[in-house]
Amino acid sequence: MELFEVKVKYDKIVENGLIKKIPEQYVVDALSFTEAEERITKEVAVFSSGEFEVTDIKKARITEVIESEDAAADKWYKARVAFIVIDEKTEKEKRAIQTMLVQGTSLQDALATLQKSLSSGMQDWLIVGIVETQIMDVFRYNAPQQKEQQD
């Protein structure tokens, strides 16, 4: 599975009762661009009304998605983490940068969630940066439940 960043525009009824075309960004776990488009269409169709279009799909350069245990966490942050490794030949320290998507209620909450997740590993790391994104939600792949065969 790969992660795809998908941008959509759809008609949404806003607070004053008017219909407005809203652009939103999501992350979808899928095998292909086609599957990502199909999955986001199904997910967004539940709460959209009227016209709907996928305006952009690209592979996300995200190595890991870290979800918060807090049900109120409604924001997503991109964090750049440097994992510190020692080159066996030169015995010099190198940094392998990875981008992670972290859920949180605030920047501080996302940072705490990230630190908690990283502290369970054995490798040394350094958080290089963390910024809030426009991502509304992450749709993970859920395998369909297979019906048991009856004899």
Short mmCIF file of C-alpha atoms in Angstrom, two decimals:
data_model
loop_
_atom_site.label_atom_id
_atom_site.label_comp_id
_atom_site.label_asym_id
_atom_site.label_seq_id
_atom_site.Cartn_x
_atom_site.Cartn_y
_atom_site.Cartn_z
CA MET A 1 0.00 0.00 0.00
CA GLU A 2 1.05 3.55 -0.69
CA LEU A 3 -0.17 6.87 0.59
CA PHE A 4 -1.63 9.38 -1.85
CA GLU A 5 -2.42 13.05 -1.27
CA VAL A 6 -5.76 13.77 -2.92
CA LYS A 7 -7.30 17.20 -3.47
CA VAL A 8 -11.04 17.46 -4.09
CA LYS A 9 -13.62 20.17 -4.67
CA TYR A 10 -17.25 19.63 -3.83
CA ASP A 11 -20.46 21.51 -3.10
CA LYS A 12 -21.07 21.91 0.61
CA ILE A 13 -23.86 23.65 2.48
CA VAL A 14 -22.18 26.24 4.74
CA GLU A 15 -23.46 27.82 7.98
CA ASN A 16 -25.64 30.46 6.28
CA GLY A 17 -27.40 27.79 4.19
CA LEU A 18 -25.71 28.66 0.92
CA ILE A 19 -23.97 26.08 -1.24
CA LYS A 20 -20.28 26.75 -1.68
CA LYS A 21 -17.61 24.84 -3.63
CA ILE A 22 -15.09 23.73 -1.00
CA PRO A 23 -11.51 22.56 -1.75
CA GLU A 24 -10.12 19.99 0.69
CA GLN A 25 -7.10 17.74 0.92
CA TYR A 26 -6.99 14.14 2.16
CA VAL A 27 -4.50 11.30 2.44
CA VAL A 28 -5.64 7.92 1.12
CA ASP A 29 -4.00 4.52 1.57
CA ALA A 30 -4.32 2.71 -1.79
CA LEU A 31 -2.54 0.48 -4.31
CA SER A 32 -2.84 2.85 -7.29
CA PHE A 33 -3.95 6.31 -8.39
CA THR A 34 -7.18 4.77 -9.69
CA GLU A 35 -7.95 3.10 -6.37
CA ALA A 36 -7.13 6.33 -4.50
CA GLU A 37 -9.61 8.25 -6.65
CA GLU A 38 -12.27 5.57 -6.19
CA ARG A 39 -11.80 5.45 -2.42
CA ILE A 40 -11.85 9.23 -1.92
CA THR A 41 -14.98 9.49 -4.06
CA LYS A 42 -16.77 6.97 -1.81
CA GLU A 43 -15.55 8.62 1.40
CA VAL A 44 -16.41 12.21 0.46
CA ALA A 45 -19.73 11.35 -1.23
CA VAL A 46 -21.16 10.66 2.25
CA PHE A 47 -20.97 14.33 3.30
CA SER A 48 -20.98 16.22 -0.01
CA SER A 49 -23.94 17.36 -2.03
CA GLY A 50 -24.01 18.30 -5.70
CA GLU A 51 -20.91 18.40 -7.84
CA PHE A 52 -17.73 16.66 -6.81
CA GLU A 53 -14.37 16.48 -8.53
CA VAL A 54 -10.91 15.18 -7.77
CA THR A 55 -8.55 18.00 -8.73
CA ASP A 56 -5.18 16.40 -7.94
CA ILE A 57 -3.67 13.09 -6.87
CA LYS A 58 -0.01 12.56 -6.08
CA LYS A 59 2.06 10.07 -4.16
CA ALA A 60 2.61 11.32 -0.66
CA ARG A 61 6.17 11.48 0.56
CA ILE A 62 5.14 10.26 3.97
CA THR A 63 6.83 7.28 5.57
CA GLU A 64 4.48 6.89 8.52
CA VAL A 65 1.11 8.10 9.81
CA ILE A 66 0.89 8.54 13.58
CA GLU A 67 -2.67 8.85 14.85
CA SER A 68 -3.55 10.42 18.17
CA GLU A 69 -5.37 8.57 20.93
CA ASP A 70 -7.30 11.80 21.64
CA ALA A 71 -10.70 11.76 19.91
CA ALA A 72 -10.61 15.59 19.76
CA ALA A 73 -7.45 15.57 17.62
CA ASP A 74 -8.66 17.06 14.34
CA LYS A 75 -5.52 18.52 12.78
CA TRP A 76 -2.69 16.90 10.85
CA TYR A 77 0.95 17.96 11.01
CA LYS A 78 3.88 17.03 8.78
CA ALA A 79 6.97 16.31 10.80
CA ARG A 80 10.47 15.91 9.41
CA VAL A 81 12.49 13.54 11.55
CA ALA A 82 16.20 12.84 11.19
CA PHE A 83 17.17 9.33 12.22
CA ILE A 84 20.82 9.28 13.22
CA VAL A 85 22.85 6.38 11.87
CA ILE A 86 26.56 5.63 11.91
CA ASP A 87 28.19 4.80 8.58
CA GLU A 88 30.03 1.52 9.18
CA LYS A 89 32.84 2.32 6.73
CA THR A 90 33.61 5.91 7.69
CA GLU A 91 32.27 5.70 11.25
CA LYS A 92 30.68 9.11 10.70
CA GLU A 93 27.23 10.13 11.80
CA LYS A 94 24.62 10.46 9.05
CA ARG A 95 21.04 11.64 9.15
CA ALA A 96 18.26 9.86 7.29
CA ILE A 97 15.35 12.30 6.95
CA GLN A 98 11.80 10.96 6.94
CA THR A 99 8.49 12.80 6.74
CA MET A 100 5.73 11.64 9.07
CA LEU A 101 2.11 12.71 9.34
CA VAL A 102 1.02 13.27 12.94
CA GLN A 103 -2.47 13.90 14.28
CA GLY A 104 -3.06 16.34 17.13
CA THR A 105 -5.31 18.99 18.65
CA SER A 106 -2.48 21.55 18.50
CA LEU A 107 1.16 21.81 17.51
CA GLN A 108 2.23 20.96 21.07
CA ASP A 109 -0.10 17.96 21.19
CA ALA A 110 1.17 16.65 17.84
CA LEU A 111 4.76 17.12 19.01
CA ALA A 112 4.05 15.15 22.19
CA THR A 113 2.34 12.37 20.17
CA LEU A 114 5.33 12.23 17.81
CA GLN A 115 7.86 12.14 20.65
CA LYS A 116 5.92 9.37 22.40
CA SER A 117 5.83 7.30 19.19
CA LEU A 118 9.53 7.84 18.44
CA SER A 119 10.67 7.11 22.00
CA SER A 120 9.48 3.50 21.72
CA GLY A 121 12.15 2.82 19.07
CA MET A 122 15.80 1.93 19.52
CA GLN A 123 17.26 4.43 17.04
CA ASP A 124 18.46 7.95 17.87
CA TRP A 125 16.37 10.69 16.26
CA LEU A 126 15.99 14.44 16.03
CA ILE A 127 12.83 16.35 15.09
CA VAL A 128 13.93 18.75 12.35
CA GLY A 129 10.58 20.50 11.85
CA ILE A 130 6.84 20.21 12.26
CA VAL A 131 4.12 22.23 10.51
CA GLU A 132 0.33 22.17 10.35
CA THR A 133 -1.13 20.94 7.06
CA GLN A 134 -4.38 21.49 5.20
CA ILE A 135 -5.10 17.74 5.32
CA MET A 136 -8.62 17.12 6.57
CA ASP A 137 -8.38 13.38 7.22
CA VAL A 138 -6.51 10.18 6.49
CA PHE A 139 -8.39 7.22 5.04
CA ARG A 140 -6.56 3.99 5.83
CA TYR A 141 -7.17 0.80 3.94
CA ASN A 142 -9.55 -1.57 5.70
CA ALA A 143 -9.59 -5.06 4.27
CA PRO A 144 -13.13 -6.27 3.58
CA GLN A 145 -14.34 -8.85 6.05
CA GLN A 146 -14.49 -12.24 4.39
CA LYS A 147 -17.52 -14.37 5.08
CA GLU A 148 -16.70 -17.74 6.54
CA GLN A 149 -17.59 -20.62 4.31
CA GLN A 150 -20.25 -22.86 5.75
CA ASP A 151 -19.90 -26.62 5.25
#
